[in-house]
XYZ file of C-alpha atoms in Angstrom:
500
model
C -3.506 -6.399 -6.903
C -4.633 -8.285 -10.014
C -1.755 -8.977 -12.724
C -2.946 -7.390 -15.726
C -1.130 -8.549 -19.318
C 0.144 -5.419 -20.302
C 3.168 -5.303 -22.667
C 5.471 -2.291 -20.710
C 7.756 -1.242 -22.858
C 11.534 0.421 -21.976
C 14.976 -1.048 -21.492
C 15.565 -2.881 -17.966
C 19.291 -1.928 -17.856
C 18.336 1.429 -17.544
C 16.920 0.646 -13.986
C 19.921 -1.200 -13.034
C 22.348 1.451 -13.866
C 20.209 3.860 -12.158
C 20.016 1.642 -8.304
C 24.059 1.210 -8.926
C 24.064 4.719 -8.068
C 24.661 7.217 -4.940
C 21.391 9.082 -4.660
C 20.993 12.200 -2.813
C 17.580 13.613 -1.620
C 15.019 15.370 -4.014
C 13.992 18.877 -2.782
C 12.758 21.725 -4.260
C 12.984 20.053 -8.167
C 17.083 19.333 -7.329
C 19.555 16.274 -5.603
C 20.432 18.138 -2.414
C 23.522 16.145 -0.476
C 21.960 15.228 3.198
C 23.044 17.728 5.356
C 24.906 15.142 8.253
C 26.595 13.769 4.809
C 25.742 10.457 6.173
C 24.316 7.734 3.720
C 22.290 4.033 4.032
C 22.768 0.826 1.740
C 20.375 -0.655 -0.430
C 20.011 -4.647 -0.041
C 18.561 -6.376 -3.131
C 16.709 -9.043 -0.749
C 17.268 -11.966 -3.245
C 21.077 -11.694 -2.333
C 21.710 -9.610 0.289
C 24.018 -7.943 -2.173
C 24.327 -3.990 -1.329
C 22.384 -2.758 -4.600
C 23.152 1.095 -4.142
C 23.180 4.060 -1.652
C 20.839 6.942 -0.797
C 21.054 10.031 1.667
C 20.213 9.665 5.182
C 17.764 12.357 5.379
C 17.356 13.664 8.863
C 15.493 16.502 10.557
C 17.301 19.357 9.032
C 16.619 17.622 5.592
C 12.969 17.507 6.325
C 12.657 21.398 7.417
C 14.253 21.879 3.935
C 11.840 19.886 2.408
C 8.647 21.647 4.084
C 10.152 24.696 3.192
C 10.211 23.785 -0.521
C 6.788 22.311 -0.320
C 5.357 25.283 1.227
C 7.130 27.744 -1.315
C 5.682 25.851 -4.060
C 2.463 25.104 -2.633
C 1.713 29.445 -2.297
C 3.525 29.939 -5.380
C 3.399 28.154 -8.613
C 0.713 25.385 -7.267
C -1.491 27.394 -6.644
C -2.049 30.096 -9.680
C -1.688 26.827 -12.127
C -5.203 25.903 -13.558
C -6.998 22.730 -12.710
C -6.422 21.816 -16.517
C -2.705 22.274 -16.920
C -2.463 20.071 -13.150
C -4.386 17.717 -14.934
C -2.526 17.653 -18.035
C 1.125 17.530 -15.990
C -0.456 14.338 -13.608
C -1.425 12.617 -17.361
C 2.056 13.532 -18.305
C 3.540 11.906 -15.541
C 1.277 8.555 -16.436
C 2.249 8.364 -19.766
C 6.314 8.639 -18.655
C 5.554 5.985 -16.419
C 4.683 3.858 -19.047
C 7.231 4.581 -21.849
C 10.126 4.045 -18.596
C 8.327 0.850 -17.755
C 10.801 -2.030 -17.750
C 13.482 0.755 -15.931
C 11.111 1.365 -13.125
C 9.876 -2.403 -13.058
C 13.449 -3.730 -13.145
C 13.930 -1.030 -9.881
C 10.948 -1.952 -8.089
C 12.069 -5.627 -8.300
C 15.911 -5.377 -7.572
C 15.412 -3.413 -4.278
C 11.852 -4.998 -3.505
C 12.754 -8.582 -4.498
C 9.170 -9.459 -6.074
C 9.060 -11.319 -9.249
C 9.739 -9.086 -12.493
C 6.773 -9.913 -13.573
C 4.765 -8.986 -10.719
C 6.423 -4.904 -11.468
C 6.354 -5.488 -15.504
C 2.711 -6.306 -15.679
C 1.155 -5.499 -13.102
C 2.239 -2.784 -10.492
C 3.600 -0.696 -13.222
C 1.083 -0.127 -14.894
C -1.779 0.236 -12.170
C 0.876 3.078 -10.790
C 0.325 4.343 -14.296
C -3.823 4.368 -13.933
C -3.928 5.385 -11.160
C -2.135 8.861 -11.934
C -4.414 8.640 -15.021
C -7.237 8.193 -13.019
C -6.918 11.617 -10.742
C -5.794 13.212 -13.570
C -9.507 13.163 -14.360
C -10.282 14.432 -10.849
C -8.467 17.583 -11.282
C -10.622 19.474 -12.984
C -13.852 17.949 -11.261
C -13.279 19.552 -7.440
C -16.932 21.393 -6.866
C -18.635 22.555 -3.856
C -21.999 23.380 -3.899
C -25.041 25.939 -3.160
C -27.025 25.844 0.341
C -30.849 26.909 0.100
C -30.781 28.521 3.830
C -33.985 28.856 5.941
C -32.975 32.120 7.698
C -34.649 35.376 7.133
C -33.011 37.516 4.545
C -31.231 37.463 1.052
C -28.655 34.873 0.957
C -26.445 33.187 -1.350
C -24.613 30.147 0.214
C -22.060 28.019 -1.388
C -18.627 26.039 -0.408
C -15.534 25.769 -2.003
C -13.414 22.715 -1.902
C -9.593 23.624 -1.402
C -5.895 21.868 -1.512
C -5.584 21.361 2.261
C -1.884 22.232 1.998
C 1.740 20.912 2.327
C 1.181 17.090 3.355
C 3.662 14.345 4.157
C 3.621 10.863 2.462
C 5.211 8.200 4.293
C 4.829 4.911 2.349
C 6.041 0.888 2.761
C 8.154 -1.375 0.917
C 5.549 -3.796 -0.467
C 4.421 -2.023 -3.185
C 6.603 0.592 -3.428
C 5.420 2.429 -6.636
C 1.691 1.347 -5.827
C 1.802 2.787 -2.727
C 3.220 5.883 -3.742
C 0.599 6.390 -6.776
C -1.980 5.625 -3.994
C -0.612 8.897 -1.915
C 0.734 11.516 -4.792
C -1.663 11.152 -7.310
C -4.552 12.226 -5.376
C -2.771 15.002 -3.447
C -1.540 16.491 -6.551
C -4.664 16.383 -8.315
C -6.573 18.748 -5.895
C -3.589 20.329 -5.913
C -1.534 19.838 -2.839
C 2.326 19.869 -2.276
C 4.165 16.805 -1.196
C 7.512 15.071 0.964
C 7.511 12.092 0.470
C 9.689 9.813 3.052
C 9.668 6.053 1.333
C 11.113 3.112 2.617
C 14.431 2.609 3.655
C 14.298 -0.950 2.150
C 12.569 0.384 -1.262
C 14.013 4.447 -1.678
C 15.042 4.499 -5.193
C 11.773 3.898 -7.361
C 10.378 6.873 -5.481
C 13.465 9.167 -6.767
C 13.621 7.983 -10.175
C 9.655 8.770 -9.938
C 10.334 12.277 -8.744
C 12.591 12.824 -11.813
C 9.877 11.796 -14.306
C 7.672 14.354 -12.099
C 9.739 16.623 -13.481
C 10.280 15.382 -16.918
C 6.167 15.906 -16.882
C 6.416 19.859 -16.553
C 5.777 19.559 -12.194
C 6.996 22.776 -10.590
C 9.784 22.567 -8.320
C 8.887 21.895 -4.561
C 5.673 20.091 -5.831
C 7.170 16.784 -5.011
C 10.204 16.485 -2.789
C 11.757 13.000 -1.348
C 13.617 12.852 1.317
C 15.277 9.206 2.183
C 15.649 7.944 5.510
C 14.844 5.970 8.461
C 12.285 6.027 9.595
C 13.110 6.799 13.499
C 14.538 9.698 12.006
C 12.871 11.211 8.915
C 9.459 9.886 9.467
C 9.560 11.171 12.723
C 10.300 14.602 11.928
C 7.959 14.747 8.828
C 5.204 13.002 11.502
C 5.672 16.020 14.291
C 6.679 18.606 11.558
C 4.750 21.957 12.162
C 4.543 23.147 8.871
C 2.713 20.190 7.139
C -0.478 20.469 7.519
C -1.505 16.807 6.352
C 0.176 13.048 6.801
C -0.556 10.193 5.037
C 0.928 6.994 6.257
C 0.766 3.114 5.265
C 2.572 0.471 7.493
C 2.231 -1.083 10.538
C -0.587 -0.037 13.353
C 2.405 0.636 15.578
C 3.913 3.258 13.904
C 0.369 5.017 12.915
C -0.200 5.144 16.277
C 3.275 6.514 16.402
C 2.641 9.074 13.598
C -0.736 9.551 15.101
C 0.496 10.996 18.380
C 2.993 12.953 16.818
C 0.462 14.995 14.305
C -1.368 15.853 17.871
C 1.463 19.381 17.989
C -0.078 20.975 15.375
C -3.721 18.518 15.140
C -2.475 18.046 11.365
C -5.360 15.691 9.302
C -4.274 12.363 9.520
C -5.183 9.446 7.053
C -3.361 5.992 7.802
C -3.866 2.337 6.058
C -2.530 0.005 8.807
C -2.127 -3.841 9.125
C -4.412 -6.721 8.729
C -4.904 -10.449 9.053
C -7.628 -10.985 6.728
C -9.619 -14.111 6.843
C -10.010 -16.407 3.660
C -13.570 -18.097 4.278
C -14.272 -21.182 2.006
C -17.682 -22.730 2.287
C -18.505 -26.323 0.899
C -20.825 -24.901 -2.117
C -17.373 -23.150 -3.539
C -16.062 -23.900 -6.890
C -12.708 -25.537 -4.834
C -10.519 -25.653 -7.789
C -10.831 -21.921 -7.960
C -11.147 -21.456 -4.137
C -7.695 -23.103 -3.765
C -6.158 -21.362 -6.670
C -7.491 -18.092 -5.039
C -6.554 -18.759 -1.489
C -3.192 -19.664 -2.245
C -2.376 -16.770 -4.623
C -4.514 -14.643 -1.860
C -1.609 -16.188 0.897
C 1.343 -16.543 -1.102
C 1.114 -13.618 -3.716
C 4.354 -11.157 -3.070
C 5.907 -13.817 -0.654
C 2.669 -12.853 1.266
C 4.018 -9.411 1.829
C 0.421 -7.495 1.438
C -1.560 -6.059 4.341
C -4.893 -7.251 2.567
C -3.198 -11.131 2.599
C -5.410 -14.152 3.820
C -3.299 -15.181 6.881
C -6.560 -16.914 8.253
C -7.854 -19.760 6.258
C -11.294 -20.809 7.466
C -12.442 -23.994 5.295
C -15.798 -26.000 6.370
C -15.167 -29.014 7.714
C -16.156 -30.779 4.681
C -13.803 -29.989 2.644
C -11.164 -28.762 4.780
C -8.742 -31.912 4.076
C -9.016 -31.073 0.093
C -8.502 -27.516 0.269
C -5.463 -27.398 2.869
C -3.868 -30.314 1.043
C -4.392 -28.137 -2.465
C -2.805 -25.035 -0.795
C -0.070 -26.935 0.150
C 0.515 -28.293 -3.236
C -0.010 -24.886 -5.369
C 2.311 -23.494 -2.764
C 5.349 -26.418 -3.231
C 4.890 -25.622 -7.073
C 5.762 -22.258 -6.837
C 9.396 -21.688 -8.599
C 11.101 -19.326 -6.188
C 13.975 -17.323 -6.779
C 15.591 -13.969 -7.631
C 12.827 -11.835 -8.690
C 14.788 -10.447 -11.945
C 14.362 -13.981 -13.394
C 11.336 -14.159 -15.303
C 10.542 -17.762 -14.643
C 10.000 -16.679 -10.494
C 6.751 -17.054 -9.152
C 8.186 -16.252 -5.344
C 10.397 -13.835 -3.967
C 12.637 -13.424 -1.229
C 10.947 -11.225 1.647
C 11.888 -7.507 2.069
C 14.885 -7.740 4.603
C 16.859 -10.628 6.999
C 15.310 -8.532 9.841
C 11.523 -9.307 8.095
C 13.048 -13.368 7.301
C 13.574 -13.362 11.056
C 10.443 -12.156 12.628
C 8.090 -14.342 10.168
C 10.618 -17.816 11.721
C 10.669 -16.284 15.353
C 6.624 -16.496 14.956
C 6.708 -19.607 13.671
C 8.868 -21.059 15.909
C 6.200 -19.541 18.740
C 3.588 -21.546 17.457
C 4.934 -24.715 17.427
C 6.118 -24.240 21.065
C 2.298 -23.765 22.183
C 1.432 -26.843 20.190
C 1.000 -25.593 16.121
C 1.555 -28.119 13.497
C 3.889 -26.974 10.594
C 1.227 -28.540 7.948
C 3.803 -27.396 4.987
C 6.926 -25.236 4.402
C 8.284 -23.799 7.569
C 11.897 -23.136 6.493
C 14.432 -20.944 4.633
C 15.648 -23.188 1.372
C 19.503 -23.402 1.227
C 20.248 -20.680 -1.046
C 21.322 -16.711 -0.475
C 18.755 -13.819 -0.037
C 15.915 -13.739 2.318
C 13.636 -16.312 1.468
C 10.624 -18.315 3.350
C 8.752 -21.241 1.858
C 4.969 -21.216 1.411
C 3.857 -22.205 4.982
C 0.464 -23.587 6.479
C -0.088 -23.768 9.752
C -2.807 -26.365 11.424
C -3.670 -26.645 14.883
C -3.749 -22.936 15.674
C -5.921 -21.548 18.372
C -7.089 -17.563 18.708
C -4.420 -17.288 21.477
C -1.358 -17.818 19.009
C 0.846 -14.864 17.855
C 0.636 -16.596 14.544
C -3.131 -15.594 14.418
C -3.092 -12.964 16.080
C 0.055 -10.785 14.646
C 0.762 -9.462 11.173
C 3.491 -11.841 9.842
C 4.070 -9.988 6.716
C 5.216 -13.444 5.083
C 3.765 -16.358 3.014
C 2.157 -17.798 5.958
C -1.448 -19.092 6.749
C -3.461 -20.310 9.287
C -5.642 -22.921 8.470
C -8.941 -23.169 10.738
C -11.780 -25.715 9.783
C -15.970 -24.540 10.771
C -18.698 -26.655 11.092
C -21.701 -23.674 10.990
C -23.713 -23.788 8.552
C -25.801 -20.526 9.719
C -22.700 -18.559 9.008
C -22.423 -17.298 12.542
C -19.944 -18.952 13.855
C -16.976 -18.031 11.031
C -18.598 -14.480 11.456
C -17.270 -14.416 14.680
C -14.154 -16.042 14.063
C -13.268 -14.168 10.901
C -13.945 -10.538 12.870
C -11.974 -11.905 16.171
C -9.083 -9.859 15.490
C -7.844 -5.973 16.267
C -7.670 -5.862 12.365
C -10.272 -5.288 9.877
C -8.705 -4.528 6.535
C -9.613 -7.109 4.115
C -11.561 -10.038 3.926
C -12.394 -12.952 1.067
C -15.536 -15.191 1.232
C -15.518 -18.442 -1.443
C -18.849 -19.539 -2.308
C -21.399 -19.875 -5.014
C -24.331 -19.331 -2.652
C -25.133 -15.563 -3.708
C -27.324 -15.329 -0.424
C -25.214 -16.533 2.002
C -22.313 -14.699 0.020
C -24.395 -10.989 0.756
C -25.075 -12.452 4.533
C -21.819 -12.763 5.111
C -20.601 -9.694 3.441
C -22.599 -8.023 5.624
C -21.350 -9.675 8.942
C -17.141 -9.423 8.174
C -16.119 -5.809 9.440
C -13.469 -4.761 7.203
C -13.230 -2.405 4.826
C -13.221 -4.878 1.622
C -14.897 -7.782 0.947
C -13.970 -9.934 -1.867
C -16.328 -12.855 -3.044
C -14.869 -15.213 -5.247
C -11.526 -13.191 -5.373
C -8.249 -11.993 -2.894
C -6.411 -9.539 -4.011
C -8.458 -7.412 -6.597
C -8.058 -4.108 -6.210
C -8.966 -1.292 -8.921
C -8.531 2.485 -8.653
C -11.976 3.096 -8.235
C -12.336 1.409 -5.510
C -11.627 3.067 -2.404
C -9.334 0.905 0.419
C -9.477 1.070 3.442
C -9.826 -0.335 7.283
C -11.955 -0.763 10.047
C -10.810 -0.780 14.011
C -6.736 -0.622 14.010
C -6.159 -1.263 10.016
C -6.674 2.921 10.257
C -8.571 5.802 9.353
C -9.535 7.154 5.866
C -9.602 5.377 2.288
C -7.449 5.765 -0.405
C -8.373 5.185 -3.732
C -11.548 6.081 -5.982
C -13.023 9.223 -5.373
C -13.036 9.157 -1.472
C -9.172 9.709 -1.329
C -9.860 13.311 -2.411
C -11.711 13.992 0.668
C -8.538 13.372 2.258
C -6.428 16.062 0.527
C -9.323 18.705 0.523
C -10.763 20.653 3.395
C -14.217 22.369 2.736
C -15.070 26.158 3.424
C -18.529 27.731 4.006
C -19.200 30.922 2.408
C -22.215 32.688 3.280
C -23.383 35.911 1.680
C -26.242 38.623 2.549
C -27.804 40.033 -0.206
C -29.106 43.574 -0.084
């Protein structure tokens, strides 16, 4: 996402207090004790340092956390205007924004990003975007049908809450991500459990409490901790919810996918991607580095819309890879709670060790470490800004997620445009996709031939709440965001009526 420069106000020692906690599970407007008593640490990736504990939410906790949802969902949900859900959801925004530095100094001790990153930028967009289906509350309309059959008719459809849904979100963005699920479910007025991250739990209970604080009924929004094995599992095959929502890898939606098949729940998922940065020799390169660096290297490179594939024509390939490099070394890395970081640890040692185990695949069929490569000599779970040359399609380095600050760097020699098409779409992924150039025709032609679901020109990593998000082939199924997120939270019912 873009970093706006927002001043957030609120006191950051409030957040820490609140992680340094035990935290139970959030169901039915209360902190319910997991029923197997059991209980999972909290790492703060920058140290490894256990930062808290939350439940261990398990199947039993997930039944009573339907059953809450569902209660609410029939009951006060339902009879509560359009208006007054509207008003709450605004509420809810404006709380977010007066507990800023708390949840920003939450996000980053359990996430590890840099406290900036949280102050000024995903705190507030978690803000708008409850702001900005606040707006769709009140704006859910079907529509009248002129019918050609004989007769007196009067035609129309209604567009209703499809029901209790589950939200199963990442660690990446945690309060993003969650904004991205709740917001529109609650606006057309749905019920929620929410199962979060095991890495990044406690935003998303802190959240619930400000729910609260906003006037939401109890059951509206539960959160149940937990692994997900366990908890997203049972939410994913869970007979009673009528709806998931899932963002994470491809091989857990397909997981959560065959799961929903019991009770053919609606299923929305934003999967993985391995979007391709494409710089063409008319670019403004001082910008086109800038960009595909940040675009690589922003949140250690821990985004699913990340430019993992660098494709650079051969004319200026040697420029822009050595530019990379350098706006990568410059980067001051460190614990994200100190304000001068520009790059965090990653999530977890298990995430540290699959990004060097993919590496170290590479360079054993042949992949030239152009830069970085290695963890600097310090605690926490950190990876330096890496480039990789020499890469063919074959490589697990191109063709896996890494979920790090890694990139592939590829030169072209096509002017026509066709033959970084191909490359750019030669992947099972087709999330994201950036295009540098100041060619406006060739920048619409080649809009046009990338299949993913966003195209940035002159840009990585701009997103805005109107704009829906979303993937082709295995980055998943639906769009979140802008208005077409409702359509996922909704389910449309024909009423026809004879007239005498």
């Amino acid at each position: 996402m873009i970093i706006q420069d927002v001043a957030a106000p609120g006191q950051s020692g409030d957040g820490e207090a609140f992680v340094r906690r035990d935290h139970m599970l959030f169901i039915g407007g209360k902190q319910v004790p997991p029923v197997s008593g059991q209980m999972l640490d909290v790492e703060d990736p920058s140290s490894g340092e256990v930062l808290g504990r939350v439940a261990e939410g398990d199947k039993a906790d997930v039944d009573a956390a339907v059953m809450a949802a569902r209660r609410a969902f029939e009951g006060p949900w339902s009879e509560m205007s359009p208006s007054e859900r509207s008003r709450i959801i605004w509420r809810l925004a404006d709380l977010i924004l007066d507990h800023a530095g708390e949840l920003a100094t939450i996000n980053t001790l359990e996430n590890g990003k840099p406290i900036g990153d949280s102050l000024n930028g995903e705190v507030p967009f978690t803000a708008d975007v409850f702001r900005y289906y606040a707006g769709w509350a009140t704006k859910l309309n079907g529509e009248t049908m002129t019918v050609s059959a004989p007769g007196n008719w009067h035609t129309y459809t209604r567009r209703e809450p499809i029901g209790v849904t589950a939200q199963i979100i990442p660690w990446n963005f945690p309060l993003a991500m969650l904004a991205w699920k709740v917001a529109p479910a609650l606006a057309t007025g749905c019920t929620i459990v929410l199962k979060p991250a095991e890495q990044t739990p406690i935003g998303a209970l802190r959240l619930a409490e400000l729910a609260m604080e906003a006037g939401l009924p109890e059951g509206v929004l539960n959160v149940v901790t937990g692994y997900g094995a366990t908890a997203g599992a049972a939410l994913s095959a869970h007979p009673g919810v009528d709806k998931i929502a899932f963002t994470g890898s491809t091989a857990t939606g397909r997981a959560i996918a065959t799961a929903a098949i019991g009770n053919l729940k609606k299923v929305s998922l934003e999967l993985g991607g391995k979007a391709p940065t494409i710089i063409l020799p008319d670019a403004d390169l001082d910008m086109a580095i800038a960009g595909a660096a940040s675009g690589s290297f922003f949140n250690a490179g821990q985004s699913c819309g990340a430019g993992t594939r660098l494709y650079v024509h051969r004319d200026v390939y040697d420029r822009v890879v050595e530019g990379v490099a350098e706006q990568g070394a410059a980067m001051q890395m460190g614990a994200g709670i100190d304000p001068a970081t520009q790059l965090g640890p990653v999530v977890s040692k298990k995430q540290q060790s699959r990004i060097f185990r993919i590496l170290e695949e590479g360079r054993d069929d042949g992949a030239e470490i152009v830069c970085g490569g290695f963890a600097p000599n310090r605690e926490g779970y950190f990876v330096s800004p890496t480039i990789v040359g020499n890469v063919r399609s074959s490589m697990a380095v191109m063709r896996e997620e890494v979920f790090g600050p890694v990139v592939c760097a590829i030169p072209f020699d096509d002017d026509g445009l066709d033959e970084v098409a191909r490359a750019a779409n030669d992947t099972e992924y087709g999330l994201a996709s950036a295009i540098w150039t100041n060619d406006l025709s060739k920048a619409h032609r080649l809009a046009a031939k990338i299949k993913a679901g966003t195209v940035w020109v002159n840009t990585h990593n701009f997103n805005d709440v109107t704009m829906p998000f979303g993937g082709f082939k295995q980055s998943g199924w639906g769009r979140d965001l802008g208005a077409q997120a409702l359509d996922l939270y909704t389910e449309t019912k024909t009423v026809a009526m004879r007239l005498p």
